[in-house]
Tab-separated table of C-alpha atoms and ligand atoms in Angstrom:
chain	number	residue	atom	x	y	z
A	70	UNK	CA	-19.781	1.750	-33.762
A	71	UNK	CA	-23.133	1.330	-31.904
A	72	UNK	CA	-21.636	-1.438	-29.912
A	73	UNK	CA	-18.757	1.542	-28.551
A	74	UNK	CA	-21.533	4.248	-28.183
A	75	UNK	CA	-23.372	2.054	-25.822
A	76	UNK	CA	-20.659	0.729	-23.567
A	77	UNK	CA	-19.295	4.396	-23.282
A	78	UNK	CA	-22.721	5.844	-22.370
A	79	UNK	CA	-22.985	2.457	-19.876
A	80	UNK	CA	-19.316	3.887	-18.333
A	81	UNK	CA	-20.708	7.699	-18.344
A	82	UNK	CA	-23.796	6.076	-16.353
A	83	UNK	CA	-21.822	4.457	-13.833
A	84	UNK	CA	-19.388	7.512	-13.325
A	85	UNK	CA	-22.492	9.569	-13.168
A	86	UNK	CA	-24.766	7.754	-10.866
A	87	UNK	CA	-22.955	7.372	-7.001
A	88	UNK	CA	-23.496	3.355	-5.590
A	89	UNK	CA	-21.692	4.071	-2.563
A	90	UNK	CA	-23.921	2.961	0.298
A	91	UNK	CA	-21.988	4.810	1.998
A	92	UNK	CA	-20.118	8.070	2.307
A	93	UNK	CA	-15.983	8.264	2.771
A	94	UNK	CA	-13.440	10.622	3.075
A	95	UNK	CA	-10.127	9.571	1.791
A	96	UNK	CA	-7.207	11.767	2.201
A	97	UNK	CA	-3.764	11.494	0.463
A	98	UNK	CA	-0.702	12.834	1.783
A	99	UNK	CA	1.855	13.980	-0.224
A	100	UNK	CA	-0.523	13.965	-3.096
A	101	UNK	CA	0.953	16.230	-5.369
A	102	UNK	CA	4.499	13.847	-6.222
A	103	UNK	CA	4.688	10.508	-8.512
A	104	UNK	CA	2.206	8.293	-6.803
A	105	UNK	CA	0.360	10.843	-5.278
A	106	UNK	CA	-1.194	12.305	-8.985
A	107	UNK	CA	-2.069	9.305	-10.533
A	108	UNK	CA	-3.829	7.831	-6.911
A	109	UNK	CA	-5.288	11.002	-6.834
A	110	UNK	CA	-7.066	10.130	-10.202
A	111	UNK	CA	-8.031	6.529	-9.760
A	112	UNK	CA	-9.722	7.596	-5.926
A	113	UNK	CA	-11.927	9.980	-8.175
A	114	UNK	CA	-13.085	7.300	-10.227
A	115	UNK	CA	-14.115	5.370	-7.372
A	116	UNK	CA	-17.889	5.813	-6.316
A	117	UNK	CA	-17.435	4.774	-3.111
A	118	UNK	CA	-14.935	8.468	-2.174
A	119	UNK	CA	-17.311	11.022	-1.583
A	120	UNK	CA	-14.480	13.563	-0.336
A	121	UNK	CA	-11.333	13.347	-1.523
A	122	UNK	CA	-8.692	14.974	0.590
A	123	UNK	CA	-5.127	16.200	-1.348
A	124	UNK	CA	-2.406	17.209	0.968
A	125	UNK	CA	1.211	18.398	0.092
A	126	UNK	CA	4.167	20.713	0.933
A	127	UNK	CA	3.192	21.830	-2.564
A	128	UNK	CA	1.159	21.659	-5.660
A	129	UNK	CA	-1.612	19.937	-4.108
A	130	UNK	CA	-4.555	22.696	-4.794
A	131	UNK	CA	-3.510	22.709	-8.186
A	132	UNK	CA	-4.060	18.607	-8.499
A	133	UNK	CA	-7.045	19.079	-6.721
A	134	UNK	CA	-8.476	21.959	-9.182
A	135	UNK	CA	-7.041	19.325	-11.998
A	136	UNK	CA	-8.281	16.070	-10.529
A	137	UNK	CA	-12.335	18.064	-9.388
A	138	UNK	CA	-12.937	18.045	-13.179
A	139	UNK	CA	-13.158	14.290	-13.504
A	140	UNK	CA	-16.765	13.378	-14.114
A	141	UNK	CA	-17.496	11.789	-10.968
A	142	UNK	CA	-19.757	13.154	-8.027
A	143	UNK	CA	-17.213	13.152	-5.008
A	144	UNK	CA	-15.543	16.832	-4.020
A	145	UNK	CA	-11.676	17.216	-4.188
A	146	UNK	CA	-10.247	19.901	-1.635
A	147	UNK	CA	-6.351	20.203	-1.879
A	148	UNK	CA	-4.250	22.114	1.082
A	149	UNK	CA	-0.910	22.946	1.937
A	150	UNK	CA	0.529	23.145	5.129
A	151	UNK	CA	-0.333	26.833	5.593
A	152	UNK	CA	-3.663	27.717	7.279
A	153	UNK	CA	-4.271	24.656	8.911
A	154	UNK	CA	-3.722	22.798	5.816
A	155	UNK	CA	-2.951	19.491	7.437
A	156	UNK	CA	-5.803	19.678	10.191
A	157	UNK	CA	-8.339	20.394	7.294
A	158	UNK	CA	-7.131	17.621	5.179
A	159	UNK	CA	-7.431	14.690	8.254
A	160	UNK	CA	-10.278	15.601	10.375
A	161	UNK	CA	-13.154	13.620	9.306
A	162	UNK	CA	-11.041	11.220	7.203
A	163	UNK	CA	-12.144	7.889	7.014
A	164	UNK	CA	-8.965	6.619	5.366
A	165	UNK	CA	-5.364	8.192	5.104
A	166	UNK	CA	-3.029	6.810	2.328
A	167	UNK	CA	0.738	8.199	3.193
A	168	UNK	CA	2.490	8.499	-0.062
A	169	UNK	CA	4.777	10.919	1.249
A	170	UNK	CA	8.318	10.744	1.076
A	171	UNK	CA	11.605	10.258	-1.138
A	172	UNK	CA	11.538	7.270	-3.801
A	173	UNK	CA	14.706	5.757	-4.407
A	174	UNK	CA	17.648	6.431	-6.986
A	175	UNK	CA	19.801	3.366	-8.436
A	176	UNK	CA	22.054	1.713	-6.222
A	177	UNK	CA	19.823	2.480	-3.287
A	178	UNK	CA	17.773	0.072	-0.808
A	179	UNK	CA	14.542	1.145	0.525
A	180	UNK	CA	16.261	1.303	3.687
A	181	UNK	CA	18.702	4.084	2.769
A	182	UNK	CA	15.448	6.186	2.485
A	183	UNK	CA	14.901	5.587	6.296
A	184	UNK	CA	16.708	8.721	7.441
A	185	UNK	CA	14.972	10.793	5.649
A	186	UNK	CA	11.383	9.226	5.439
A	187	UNK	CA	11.403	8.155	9.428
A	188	UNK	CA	10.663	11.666	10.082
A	189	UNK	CA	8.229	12.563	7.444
A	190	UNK	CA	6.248	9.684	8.078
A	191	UNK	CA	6.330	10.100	11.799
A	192	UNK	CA	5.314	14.028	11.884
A	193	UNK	CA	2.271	12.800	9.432
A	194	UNK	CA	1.548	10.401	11.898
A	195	UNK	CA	1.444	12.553	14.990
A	196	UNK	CA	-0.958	14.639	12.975
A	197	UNK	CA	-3.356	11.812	12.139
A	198	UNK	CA	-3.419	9.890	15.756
A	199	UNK	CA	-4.828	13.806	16.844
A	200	UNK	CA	-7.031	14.755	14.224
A	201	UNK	CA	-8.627	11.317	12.622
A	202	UNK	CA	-7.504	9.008	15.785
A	203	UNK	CA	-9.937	6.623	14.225
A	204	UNK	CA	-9.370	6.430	10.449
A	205	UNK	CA	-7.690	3.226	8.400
A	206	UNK	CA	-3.899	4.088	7.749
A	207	UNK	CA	-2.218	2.800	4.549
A	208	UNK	CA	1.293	3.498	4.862
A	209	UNK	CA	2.869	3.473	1.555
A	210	UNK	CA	6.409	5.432	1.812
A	211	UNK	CA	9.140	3.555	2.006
A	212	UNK	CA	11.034	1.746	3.967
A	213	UNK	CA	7.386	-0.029	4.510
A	214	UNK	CA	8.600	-2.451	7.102
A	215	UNK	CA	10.191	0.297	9.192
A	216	UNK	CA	7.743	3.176	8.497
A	217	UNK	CA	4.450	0.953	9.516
A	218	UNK	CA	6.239	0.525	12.798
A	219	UNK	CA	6.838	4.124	13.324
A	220	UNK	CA	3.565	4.941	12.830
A	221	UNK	CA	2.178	2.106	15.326
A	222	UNK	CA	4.651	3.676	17.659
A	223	UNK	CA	3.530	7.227	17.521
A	224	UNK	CA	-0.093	5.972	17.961
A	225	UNK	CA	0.474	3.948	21.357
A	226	UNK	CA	2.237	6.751	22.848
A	227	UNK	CA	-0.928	8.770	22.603
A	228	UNK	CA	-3.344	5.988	23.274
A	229	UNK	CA	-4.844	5.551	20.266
A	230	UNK	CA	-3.521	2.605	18.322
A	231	UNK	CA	-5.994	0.026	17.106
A	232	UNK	CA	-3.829	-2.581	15.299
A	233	UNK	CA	-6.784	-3.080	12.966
A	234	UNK	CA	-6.835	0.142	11.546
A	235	UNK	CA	-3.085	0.133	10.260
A	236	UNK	CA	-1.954	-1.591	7.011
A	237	UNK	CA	1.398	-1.475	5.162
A	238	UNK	CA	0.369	-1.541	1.391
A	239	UNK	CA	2.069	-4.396	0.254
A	240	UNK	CA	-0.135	-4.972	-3.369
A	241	UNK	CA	2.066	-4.267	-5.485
A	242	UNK	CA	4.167	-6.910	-4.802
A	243	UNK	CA	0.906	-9.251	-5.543
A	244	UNK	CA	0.127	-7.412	-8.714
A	245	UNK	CA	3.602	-8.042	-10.045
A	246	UNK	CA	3.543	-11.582	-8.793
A	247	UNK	CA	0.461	-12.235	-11.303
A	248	UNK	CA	2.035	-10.292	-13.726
A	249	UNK	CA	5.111	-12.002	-13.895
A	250	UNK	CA	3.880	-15.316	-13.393
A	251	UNK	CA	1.444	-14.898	-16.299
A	252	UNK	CA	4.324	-13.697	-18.334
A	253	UNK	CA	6.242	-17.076	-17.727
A	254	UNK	CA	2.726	-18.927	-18.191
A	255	UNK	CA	1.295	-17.232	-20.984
A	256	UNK	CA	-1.724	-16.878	-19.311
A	257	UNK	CA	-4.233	-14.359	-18.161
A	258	UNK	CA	-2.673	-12.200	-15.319
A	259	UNK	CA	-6.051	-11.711	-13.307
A	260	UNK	CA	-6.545	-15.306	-13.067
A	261	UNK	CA	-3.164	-15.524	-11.903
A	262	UNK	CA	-4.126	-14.876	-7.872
A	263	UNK	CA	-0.578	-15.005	-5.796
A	264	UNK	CA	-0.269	-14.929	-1.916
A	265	UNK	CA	2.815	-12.814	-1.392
A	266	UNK	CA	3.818	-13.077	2.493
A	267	UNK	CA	6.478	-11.459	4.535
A	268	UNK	CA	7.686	-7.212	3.948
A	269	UNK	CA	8.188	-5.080	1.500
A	270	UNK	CA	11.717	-5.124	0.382
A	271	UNK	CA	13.986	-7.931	-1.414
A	272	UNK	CA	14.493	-10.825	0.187
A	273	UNK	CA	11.527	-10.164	2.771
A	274	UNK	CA	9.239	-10.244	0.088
A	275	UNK	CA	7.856	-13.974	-0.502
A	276	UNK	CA	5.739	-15.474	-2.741
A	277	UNK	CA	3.934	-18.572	-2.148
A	278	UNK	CA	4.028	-19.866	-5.922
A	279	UNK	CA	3.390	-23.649	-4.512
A	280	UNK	CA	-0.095	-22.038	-3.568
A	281	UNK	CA	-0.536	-20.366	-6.896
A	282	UNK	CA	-1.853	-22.120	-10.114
A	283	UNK	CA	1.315	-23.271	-10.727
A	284	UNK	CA	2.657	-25.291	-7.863
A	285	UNK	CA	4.645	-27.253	-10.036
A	286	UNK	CA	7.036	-24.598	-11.116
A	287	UNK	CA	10.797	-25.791	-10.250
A	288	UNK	CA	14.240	-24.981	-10.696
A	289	UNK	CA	15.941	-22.262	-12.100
A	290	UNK	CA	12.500	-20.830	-13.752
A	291	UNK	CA	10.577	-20.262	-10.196
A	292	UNK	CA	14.356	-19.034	-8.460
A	293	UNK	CA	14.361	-16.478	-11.542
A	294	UNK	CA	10.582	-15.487	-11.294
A	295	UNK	CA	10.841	-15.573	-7.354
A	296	UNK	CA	14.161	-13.234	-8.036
A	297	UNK	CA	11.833	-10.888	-10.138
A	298	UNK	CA	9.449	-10.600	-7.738
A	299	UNK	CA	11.521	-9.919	-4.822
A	300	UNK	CA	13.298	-7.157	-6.796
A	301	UNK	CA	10.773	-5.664	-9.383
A	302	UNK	CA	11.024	-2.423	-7.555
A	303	UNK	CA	14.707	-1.961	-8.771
A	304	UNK	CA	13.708	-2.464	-12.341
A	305	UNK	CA	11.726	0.306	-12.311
A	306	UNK	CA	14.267	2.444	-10.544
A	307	UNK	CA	16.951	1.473	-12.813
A	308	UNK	CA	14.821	2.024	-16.188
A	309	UNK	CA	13.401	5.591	-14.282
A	310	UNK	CA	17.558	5.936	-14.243
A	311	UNK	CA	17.266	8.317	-11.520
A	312	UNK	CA	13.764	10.256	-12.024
A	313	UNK	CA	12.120	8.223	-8.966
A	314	UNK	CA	10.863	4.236	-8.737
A	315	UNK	CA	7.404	3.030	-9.320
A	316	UNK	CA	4.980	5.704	-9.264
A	317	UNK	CA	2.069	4.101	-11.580
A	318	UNK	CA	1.539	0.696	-11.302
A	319	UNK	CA	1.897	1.691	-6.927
A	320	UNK	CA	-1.213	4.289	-7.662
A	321	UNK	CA	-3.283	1.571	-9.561
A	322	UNK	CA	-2.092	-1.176	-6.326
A	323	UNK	CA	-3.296	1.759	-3.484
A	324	UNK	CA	-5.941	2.040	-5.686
A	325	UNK	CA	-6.818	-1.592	-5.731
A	326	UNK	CA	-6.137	-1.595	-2.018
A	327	UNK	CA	-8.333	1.108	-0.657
A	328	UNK	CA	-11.346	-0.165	-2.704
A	329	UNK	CA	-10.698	-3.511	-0.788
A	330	UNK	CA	-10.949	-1.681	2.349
A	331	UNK	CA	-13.776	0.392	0.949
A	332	UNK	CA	-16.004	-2.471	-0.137
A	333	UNK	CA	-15.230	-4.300	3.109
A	334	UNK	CA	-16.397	-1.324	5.195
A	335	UNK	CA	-19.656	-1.265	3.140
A	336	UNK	CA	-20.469	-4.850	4.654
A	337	UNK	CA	-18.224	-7.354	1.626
A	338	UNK	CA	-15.279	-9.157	2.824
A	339	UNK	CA	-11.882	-8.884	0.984
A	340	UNK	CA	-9.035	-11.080	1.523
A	341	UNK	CA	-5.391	-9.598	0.730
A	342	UNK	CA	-2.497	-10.003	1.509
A	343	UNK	CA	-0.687	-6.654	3.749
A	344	UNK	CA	1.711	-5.828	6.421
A	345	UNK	CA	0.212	-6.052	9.651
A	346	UNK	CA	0.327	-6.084	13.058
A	347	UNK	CA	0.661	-10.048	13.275
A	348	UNK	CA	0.277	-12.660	15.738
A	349	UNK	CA	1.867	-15.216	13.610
A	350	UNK	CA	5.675	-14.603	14.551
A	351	UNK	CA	5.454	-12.065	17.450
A	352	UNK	CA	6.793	-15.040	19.537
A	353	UNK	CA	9.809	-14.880	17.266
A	354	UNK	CA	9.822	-10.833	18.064
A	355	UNK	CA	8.272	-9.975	15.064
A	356	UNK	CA	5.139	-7.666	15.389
A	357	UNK	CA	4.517	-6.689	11.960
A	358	UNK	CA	4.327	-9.349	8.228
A	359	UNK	CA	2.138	-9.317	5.389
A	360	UNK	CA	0.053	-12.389	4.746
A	361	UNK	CA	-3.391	-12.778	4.037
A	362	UNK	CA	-5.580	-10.888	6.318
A	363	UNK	CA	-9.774	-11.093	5.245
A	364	UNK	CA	-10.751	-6.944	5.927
A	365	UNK	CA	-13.903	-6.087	7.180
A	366	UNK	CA	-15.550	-2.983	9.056
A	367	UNK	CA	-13.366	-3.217	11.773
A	368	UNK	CA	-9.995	-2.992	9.048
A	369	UNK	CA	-8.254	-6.173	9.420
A	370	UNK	CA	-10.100	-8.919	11.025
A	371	UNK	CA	-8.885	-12.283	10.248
A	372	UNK	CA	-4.877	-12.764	9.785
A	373	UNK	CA	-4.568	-15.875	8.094
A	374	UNK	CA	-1.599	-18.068	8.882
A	375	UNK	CA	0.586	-18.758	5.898
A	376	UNK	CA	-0.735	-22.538	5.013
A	377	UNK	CA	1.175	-25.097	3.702
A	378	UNK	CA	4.682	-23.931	1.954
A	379	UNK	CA	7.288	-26.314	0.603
A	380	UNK	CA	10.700	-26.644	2.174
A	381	UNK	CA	11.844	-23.757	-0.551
A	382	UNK	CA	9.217	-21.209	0.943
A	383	UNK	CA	10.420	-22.322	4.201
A	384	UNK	CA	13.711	-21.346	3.844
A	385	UNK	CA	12.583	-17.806	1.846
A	386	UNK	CA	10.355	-16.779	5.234
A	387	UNK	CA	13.427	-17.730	7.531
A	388	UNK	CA	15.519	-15.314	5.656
A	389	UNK	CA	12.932	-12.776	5.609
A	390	UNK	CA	11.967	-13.272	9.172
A	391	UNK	CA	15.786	-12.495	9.950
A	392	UNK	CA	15.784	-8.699	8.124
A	393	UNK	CA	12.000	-8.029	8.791
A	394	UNK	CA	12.972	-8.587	12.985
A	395	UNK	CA	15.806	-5.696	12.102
A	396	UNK	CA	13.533	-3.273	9.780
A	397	UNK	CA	11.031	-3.323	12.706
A	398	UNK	CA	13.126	-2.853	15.360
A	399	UNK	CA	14.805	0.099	13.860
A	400	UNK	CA	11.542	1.370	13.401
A	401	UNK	CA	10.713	1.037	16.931
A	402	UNK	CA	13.667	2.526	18.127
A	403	UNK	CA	13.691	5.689	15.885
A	404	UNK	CA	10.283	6.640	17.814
A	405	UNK	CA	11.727	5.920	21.280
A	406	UNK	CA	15.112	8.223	20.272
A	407	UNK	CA	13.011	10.746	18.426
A	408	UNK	CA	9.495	11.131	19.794
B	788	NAD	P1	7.742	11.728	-5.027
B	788	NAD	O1	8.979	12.386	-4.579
B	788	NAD	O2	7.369	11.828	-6.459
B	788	NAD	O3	6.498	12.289	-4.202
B	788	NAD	C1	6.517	12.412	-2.815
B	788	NAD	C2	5.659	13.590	-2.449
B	788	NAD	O4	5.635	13.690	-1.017
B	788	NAD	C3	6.174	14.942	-2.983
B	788	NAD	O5	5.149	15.592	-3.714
B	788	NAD	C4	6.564	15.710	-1.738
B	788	NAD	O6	6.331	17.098	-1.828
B	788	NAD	C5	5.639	15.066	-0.713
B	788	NAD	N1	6.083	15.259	0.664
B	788	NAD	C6	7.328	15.140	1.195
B	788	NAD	N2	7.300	15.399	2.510
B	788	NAD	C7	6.023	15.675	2.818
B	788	NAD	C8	5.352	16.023	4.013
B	788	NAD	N3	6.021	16.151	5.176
B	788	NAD	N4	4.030	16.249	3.966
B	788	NAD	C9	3.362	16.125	2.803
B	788	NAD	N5	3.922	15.792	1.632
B	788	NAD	C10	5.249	15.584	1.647
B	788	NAD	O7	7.816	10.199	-4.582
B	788	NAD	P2	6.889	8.977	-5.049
B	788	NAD	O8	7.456	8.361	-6.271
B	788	NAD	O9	5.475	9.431	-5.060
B	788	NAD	O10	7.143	7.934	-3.850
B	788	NAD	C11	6.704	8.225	-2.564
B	788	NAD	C12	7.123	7.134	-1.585
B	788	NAD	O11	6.446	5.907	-1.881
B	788	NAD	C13	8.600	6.791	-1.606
B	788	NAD	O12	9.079	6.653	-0.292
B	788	NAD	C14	8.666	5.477	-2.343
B	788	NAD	O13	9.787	4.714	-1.985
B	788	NAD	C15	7.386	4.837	-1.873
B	788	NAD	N6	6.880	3.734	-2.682
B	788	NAD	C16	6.312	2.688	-2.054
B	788	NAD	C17	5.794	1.636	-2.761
B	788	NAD	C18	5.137	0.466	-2.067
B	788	NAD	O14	4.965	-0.575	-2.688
B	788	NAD	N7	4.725	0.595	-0.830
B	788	NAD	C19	5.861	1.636	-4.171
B	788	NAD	C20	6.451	2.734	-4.792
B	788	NAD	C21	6.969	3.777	-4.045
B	789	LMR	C1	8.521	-0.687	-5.368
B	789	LMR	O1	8.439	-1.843	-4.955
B	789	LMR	O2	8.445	-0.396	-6.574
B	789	LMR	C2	8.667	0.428	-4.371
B	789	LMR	O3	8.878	-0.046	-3.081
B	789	LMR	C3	9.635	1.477	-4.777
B	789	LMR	C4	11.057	1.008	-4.752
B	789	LMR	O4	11.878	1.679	-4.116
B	789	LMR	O5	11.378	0.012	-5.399
């Protein structure tokens, strides 16, 4: 009984009392919808947001009236697109997390959300390259290998892109990796690290399991955990059996991501894997993949190459190097067709 009293006055201490060395605004778009609510509430929690930024075509004041009563010191400001709502949110934003956008229903791909999303994703990004130029971009919305591109594209044609600043949040796919892999281990999931390389979608997504703890894993029980990983989004969209795809376990991996960036900002280096603008297959025509990439106060400053793979992986990045090159390119050419 003491024991609990104590380590809940220790958590009330550390809610209470800000560590942040430093001071960031984070803003969410499309905060008010699945992902949006529960990122909103994990981005309170962490010290290092000092302003916390809601935007959505609706319902974000009310998450940010909901969210402002969480214990910790940071202010929570929600808008809508009236009255500048958009402007207000971005200017001064340090980081911008784009949640918004359709999720998918069973029997879709991510990529039959493109015709929809393209656009939403694009007009958010027009408003960011003019009123936070410089802040870090985390492009969640789906398609993620087609929407990062869109927003690179919207930022070069007004001369602001920094390929640095712009991430595709892949983390999810690493946080089911260890999950699933400790499931088949019966093991620990946080000391379960997995590199997962490539996009975010099927067969694009690759784990490097020969580079995990368990590098001996063969046969039909990697090909079914590799299967699992690839397409762990469409368990959740079948079991959500049309009410949306992943909406909590994405919130705790933005979550996870942005305090990456956060810390790295404040002067620690984190290494994780995300979708980037890459040098390691542009010669192939492919700008953006997800690999390891060590973040720092410049956003991402070290793109690690993918390391040693076995002739299994080799085969899994071919294929994904074959739809990635077509994700990005569509991408590409939705900004040049629809500025
Ligand atoms: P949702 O429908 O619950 O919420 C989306 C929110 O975006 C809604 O509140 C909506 O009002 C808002 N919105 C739409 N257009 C907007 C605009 N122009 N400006 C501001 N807000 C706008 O959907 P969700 O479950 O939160 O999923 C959001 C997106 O994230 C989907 O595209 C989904 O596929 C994607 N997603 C990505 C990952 C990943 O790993 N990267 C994981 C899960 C979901
Ligand atoms: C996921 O991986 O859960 C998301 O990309 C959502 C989806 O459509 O599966």
């Amino acid at each position: 009984m003491v024991l609990i009293a104590r380590s809940v006055f220790a958590q009330q201490r550390r809610a209470f009392s800000s560590t942040a060395s430093t001071a960031y605004k984070v803003a969410v778009l499309g905060a008010a919808g699945g992902i949006g609510q529960p990122l909103s509430l994990l981005l309170k929690l962490n010290n290092k947001v000092t302003d916390l930024s809601l935007y959505d075509l609706r319902g974000a004041p009310g998450v940010a009236a909901d969210v402002s009563h969480v214990p910790t010191n940071s202010t929570v400001t929600g808008y809508l697109a009236e009255n500048d709502g958009l402007k207000k949110t971005l200017t001064g934003a340090d980081v911008i997390l784009i949640p918004a956008g359709i999720p998918r229903k069973p029997g879709m791909t991510r990529d039959d959300l493109f015709n929809t999303n393209a656009s939403i994703v694009r007009d958010l990004a027009k408003a960011a390259a003019e009123h936070a130029p410089k802040a870090f971009v985390l492009v969640i919305a789906n398609p993620v290998n087609s929407t990062v591109p869109i927003v690179s594209e919207v930022y070069k044609a007004r001369g602001v892109y920094d390929p640095k600043r712009l991430f595709g949040v892949t983390t999810l796919d690493v946080l089911r990796a260890s999950r699933f892999i400790s499931q088949v281990q019966s093991t620990d999931p946080k000391a379960e690290p997995v590199t997962v390389v490539g996009g975010h979608s099927g067969h694009t997504i690759v784990p490097l399991l020969s580079q995990s703890n368990h590098a001996d894993l063969a046969g039909e029980t990697r090909d079914a955990l590799v299967n699992r990983i690839q397409f762990g989004g469409d368990e959740v969209v079948k079991a959500k059996d049309g009410a949306g795809s992943a909406t909590l376990s994405m919130a705790q991996a933005a979550a996870r991501f942005t305090d990456s960036l956060l810390t790295s900002l404040d002067g620690t280096p984190v290494t994780e894997p995300t979708y980037v603008d890459s040098p390691l297959f542009k010669s192939e025509g492919i700008e953006f993949f997800a690999s390891k990439v060590t973040l720092g106060p410049a956003g991402a400053e070290t793109i690690h190459p993918l390391g040693k793979l076995n002739d299994y992986e080799v085969k899994l990045i071919e294929t994904a190097k074959a739809d990635l090159k077509k994700n990005i390119a569509k991408g590409i050419k939705f900004v040049s067709e629809n500025p």
